[in-house]
């Protein structure tokens, strides 16, 4: 059964601090298992990159045992500003004691179909064979149309049930060629954190969290995990019953 929490913060500073605290506690629990344990986290791009860069820098953890995956990624070269990995390389790695080798990256030289297959192969190194991968944490965003990762409303990939990572060559949002986690992966995670800030998110958050529209972001319901929506006051302004932290 999915545990769902909506948390509203006065500002992004409090939101960032809470997110870092949650991830730190979760990572240290995982790493306390000892042995070959690693903390496996899926990342998204956009404004969350700067937020994570700033607030995770204050976390005490064994950073060498973190592995960073991408919930979706654009099939572009790593010197392209559209590359999610490039955003983390430029803003994240310089702030934290981690290396580029800890990121599981796409191969932008491949076709979009082959890039998705290649990413599945790279992922499989970190998970038990033949089991559906269970991420410790996934950091997610939500678009103005309710999409998350590169799972867009009405797109056939929202019905995908067999592959972990799917190619998309007709993304409604450019660039068109991407790879994305599918719902079987999202809904097998231990902890999913949706980050939404700013008044531009208010309408779609009302549609998802208050009106209950069945948009892709609302379909993230881990079978044996939790979902937390971390919002600032501007984003949550149409959710009248929520109280700021």
C-alpha positions as a printed NumPy array, in Angstrom:
array([[  0.   ,   0.   ,   0.   ],
       [  1.294,   3.43 ,  -0.938],
       [  1.917,   6.032,   1.746],
       [  1.308,   9.541,   0.364],
       [  2.298,  12.749,   2.125],
       [  1.872,  16.358,   0.963],
       [  4.329,  18.723,   2.654],
       [  4.169,  22.487,   2.138],
       [  7.08 ,  24.72 ,   3.138],
       [  7.317,  28.468,   3.592],
       [ 10.179,  28.671,   1.124],
       [ 12.572,  26.6  ,  -0.964],
       [ 15.238,  26.8  ,   1.756],
       [ 13.081,  24.831,   4.181],
       [ 12.01 ,  22.495,   1.41 ],
       [ 15.603,  21.818,   0.383],
       [ 16.69 ,  21.194,   3.948],
       [ 13.854,  18.705,   4.498],
       [ 14.606,  16.854,   1.261],
       [ 18.285,  16.575,   2.18 ],
       [ 17.377,  15.314,   5.652],
       [ 15.041,  12.659,   4.251],
       [ 17.602,  11.439,   1.729],
       [ 20.383,  11.429,   4.311],
       [ 18.381,   9.316,   6.741],
       [ 17.31 ,   6.922,   4.029],
       [ 20.831,   6.573,   2.633],
       [ 22.375,   5.966,   6.025],
       [ 19.756,   3.307,   6.785],
       [ 20.579,   1.529,   3.525],
       [ 24.342,   1.789,   4.016],
       [ 24.071,   0.545,   7.614],
       [ 23.251,  -2.864,   6.138],
       [ 26.973,  -3.128,   5.402],
       [ 28.567,  -5.466,   2.917],
       [ 28.263,  -4.249,  -0.668],
       [ 25.285,  -2.004,   0.054],
       [ 25.02 ,   1.109,  -2.109],
       [ 22.397,   3.834,  -2.069],
       [ 20.65 ,   3.937,  -5.446],
       [ 18.898,   7.176,  -6.332],
       [ 17.194,   8.287,  -9.538],
       [ 17.493,  11.955, -10.49 ],
       [ 15.476,  14.391, -12.562],
       [ 16.578,  17.647, -14.165],
       [ 15.392,  21.232, -13.978],
       [ 15.374,  23.379, -10.864],
       [ 15.883,  20.393,  -8.562],
       [ 19.534,  20.203,  -9.678],
       [ 20.454,  23.438,  -7.911],
       [ 18.334,  22.52 ,  -4.892],
       [ 20.085,  19.169,  -4.44 ],
       [ 23.505,  20.693,  -5.088],
       [ 23.052,  23.236,  -2.325],
       [ 21.413,  21.161,   0.382],
       [ 22.974,  17.732,  -0.099],
       [ 26.359,  19.403,   0.364],
       [ 25.482,  19.657,   4.077],
       [ 24.742,  15.938,   4.475],
       [ 27.041,  13.564,   6.337],
       [ 27.13 ,  10.215,   4.575],
       [ 29.518,   7.825,   2.848],
       [ 29.289,   9.489,  -0.553],
       [ 31.459,   6.824,  -2.179],
       [ 28.532,   4.41 ,  -1.855],
       [ 25.936,   6.547,  -3.616],
       [ 25.038,   5.712,  -7.225],
       [ 23.13 ,   8.221,  -9.336],
       [ 20.754,   7.168, -12.106],
       [ 18.472,   9.255, -14.304],
       [ 14.697,   8.884, -14.218],
       [ 14.726,  10.151, -17.761],
       [ 17.354,  11.614, -20.028],
       [ 17.483,  13.443, -23.325],
       [ 19.413,  11.728, -26.116],
       [ 21.87 ,  14.569, -26.657],
       [ 25.62 ,  14.964, -26.28 ],
       [ 26.951,  15.739, -22.813],
       [ 28.016,  19.215, -23.932],
       [ 24.405,  20.051, -24.813],
       [ 22.57 ,  22.234, -22.251],
       [ 19.565,  19.891, -22.616],
       [ 21.58 ,  17.021, -21.102],
       [ 20.423,  16.256, -17.561],
       [ 23.754,  14.647, -16.791],
       [ 25.523,  17.826, -17.911],
       [ 23.429,  19.844, -15.449],
       [ 24.542,  17.6  , -12.589],
       [ 28.134,  17.492, -13.778],
       [ 28.33 ,  21.288, -13.858],
       [ 26.431,  22.087, -10.633],
       [ 26.484,  18.966,  -8.494],
       [ 29.831,  17.235,  -8.72 ],
       [ 31.757,  20.393,  -7.859],
       [ 29.728,  20.781,  -4.622],
       [ 29.955,  17.21 ,  -3.347],
       [ 32.743,  14.656,  -2.757],
       [ 31.576,  12.453,  -5.616],
       [ 32.967,  11.542,  -9.023],
       [ 31.53 ,  11.294, -12.5  ],
       [ 31.969,   7.51 , -12.322],
       [ 29.166,   7.333,  -9.747],
       [ 26.647,   8.451, -12.38 ],
       [ 25.061,   5.822, -14.585],
       [ 24.842,   7.684, -17.869],
       [ 23.255,   7.077, -21.244],
       [ 25.325,   6.522, -24.365],
       [ 24.315,   9.455, -26.595],
       [ 26.03 ,   7.865, -29.62 ],
       [ 23.357,   5.17 , -29.88 ],
       [ 19.921,   5.291, -31.442],
       [ 17.144,   5.994, -28.965],
       [ 16.027,   2.336, -29.001],
       [ 19.555,   1.063, -28.411],
       [ 20.221,   3.72 , -25.774],
       [ 17.268,   2.445, -23.722],
       [ 18.466,  -1.159, -23.99 ],
       [ 21.992,  -0.105, -23.099],
       [ 20.756,   1.756, -20.026],
       [ 18.891,  -1.333, -18.843],
       [ 22.146,  -3.288, -19.134],
       [ 23.996,  -0.662, -17.105],
       [ 21.269,  -0.677, -14.445],
       [ 21.267,  -4.457, -14.162],
       [ 24.761,  -4.394, -12.625],
       [ 23.302,  -2.82 ,  -9.48 ],
       [ 20.218,  -4.981,  -8.957],
       [ 19.488,  -8.634,  -8.348],
       [ 19.184, -10.591, -11.607],
       [ 15.659, -11.229, -12.88 ],
       [ 14.097,  -8.989, -10.216],
       [ 12.384,  -5.695, -10.923],
       [ 14.835,  -3.009,  -9.745],
       [ 13.933,  -1.345,  -6.454],
       [ 15.403,   2.122,  -6.135],
       [ 15.989,   3.537,  -2.683],
       [ 14.843,   6.989,  -3.803],
       [ 13.548,   8.696,  -6.926],
       [ 13.523,  12.486,  -7.264],
       [ 10.688,  13.486,  -9.577],
       [  9.237,  16.607, -11.109],
       [  5.865,  17.399, -12.628],
       [  5.211,  19.321, -15.823],
       [  2.345,  21.74 , -16.507],
       [  0.514,  18.927, -18.323],
       [  0.986,  16.479, -15.446],
       [  3.83 ,  14.508, -16.987],
       [  6.64 ,  13.083, -14.902],
       [  9.895,  11.625, -16.19 ],
       [  9.155,  11.474, -19.935],
       [  5.743,   9.883, -19.399],
       [  3.295,  12.269, -21.044],
       [ -0.517,  12.258, -20.801],
       [ -2.091,   9.961, -23.37 ],
       [  1.229,   8.557, -24.565],
       [  1.475,   4.805, -25.132],
       [  4.447,   4.58 , -22.744],
       [  2.058,   5.204, -19.851],
       [  0.73 ,   1.691, -20.569],
       [  4.178,   0.039, -20.688],
       [  4.425,  -2.885, -18.265],
       [  7.343,  -5.001, -19.442],
       [ 10.483,  -2.901, -19.902],
       [ 12.337,  -0.957, -17.19 ],
       [ 13.521,   1.845, -19.444],
       [ 11.699,   2.823, -22.622],
       [ 12.704,   4.909, -25.625],
       [ 10.582,   7.828, -26.753],
       [ 11.139,   9.467, -30.136],
       [  8.047,  11.671, -30.223],
       [  8.24 ,  13.591, -26.956],
       [  5.715,  16.456, -26.928],
       [  8.398,  18.482, -25.185],
       [ 11.69 ,  18.958, -27.082],
       [ 14.082,  17.366, -27.615],
       [ 11.987,  14.527, -29.071],
       [ 14.425,  11.645, -28.428],
       [ 14.691,  10.485, -24.808],
       [ 14.748,   7.462, -22.585],
       [ 12.572,   7.172, -19.499],
       [ 11.857,   4.959, -16.523],
       [  8.45 ,   3.311, -16.834],
       [  5.74 ,   2.924, -14.208],
       [  6.85 ,  -0.578, -13.144],
       [ 10.147,   0.986, -12.004],
       [  8.571,   4.081, -10.458],
       [  6.035,   2.023,  -8.547],
       [  8.624,  -0.354,  -7.152],
       [ 10.675,   2.383,  -5.462],
       [ 11.097,   2.719,  -1.723],
       [ 10.666,   6.514,  -1.672],
       [  9.485,   8.91 ,  -4.392],
       [  9.864,  12.629,  -3.822],
       [  8.028,  15.053,  -6.093],
       [  9.529,  18.55 ,  -5.979],
       [  7.389,  21.469,  -7.167],
       [  8.036,  25.146,  -6.52 ],
       [  6.631,  28.415,  -7.811],
       [  3.162,  29.661,  -8.706],
       [  3.394,  28.21 , -12.223],
       [  2.875,  24.768, -10.661],
       [ -0.256,  25.725,  -8.704],
       [ -2.842,  24.779, -11.326],
       [ -1.438,  21.359, -12.178],
       [ -0.934,  20.525,  -8.495],
       [ -4.587,  21.331,  -7.822],
       [ -5.609,  19.058, -10.683],
       [ -3.435,  16.224,  -9.37 ],
       [ -3.602,  16.514,  -5.599],
       [ -7.029,  18.083,  -5.017],
       [ -9.105,  17.092,  -8.044],
       [ -7.468,  13.68 ,  -8.441],
       [ -7.083,  13.752, -12.229],
       [ -5.463,  10.587, -13.526],
       [ -2.437,  12.263, -15.044],
       [  0.939,  10.491, -15.184],
       [  2.295,  12.106, -12.018],
       [ -0.757,  10.86 , -10.125],
       [ -0.041,   7.309, -11.259],
       [  3.173,   7.136,  -9.234],
       [  1.963,   4.887,  -6.431],
       [  4.721,   2.577,  -5.172],
       [  3.332,  -0.817,  -4.205],
       [  5.529,  -1.062,  -1.125],
       [  6.867,   2.452,  -0.707],
       [  5.982,   6.07 ,  -0.102],
       [  5.359,   9.232,  -2.115],
       [  6.056,  12.667,  -0.706],
       [  5.09 ,  15.869,  -2.474],
       [  7.402,  18.662,  -1.309],
       [  5.918,  22.027,  -2.297],
       [  6.562,  25.651,  -1.496],
       [  3.693,  27.994,  -0.613],
       [  3.474,  29.471,  -4.102],
       [  3.076,  26.054,  -5.708],
       [  0.524,  24.954,  -3.091],
       [ -1.594,  28.118,  -3.107],
       [ -4.636,  26.329,  -4.577],
       [ -4.449,  23.519,  -2.015],
       [ -6.24 ,  25.46 ,   0.688],
       [ -6.314,  22.724,   3.31 ],
       [ -2.527,  22.367,   3.458],
       [ -0.56 ,  23.997,   6.286],
       [  2.989,  25.244,   5.745],
       [  5.918,  23.824,   7.675]])
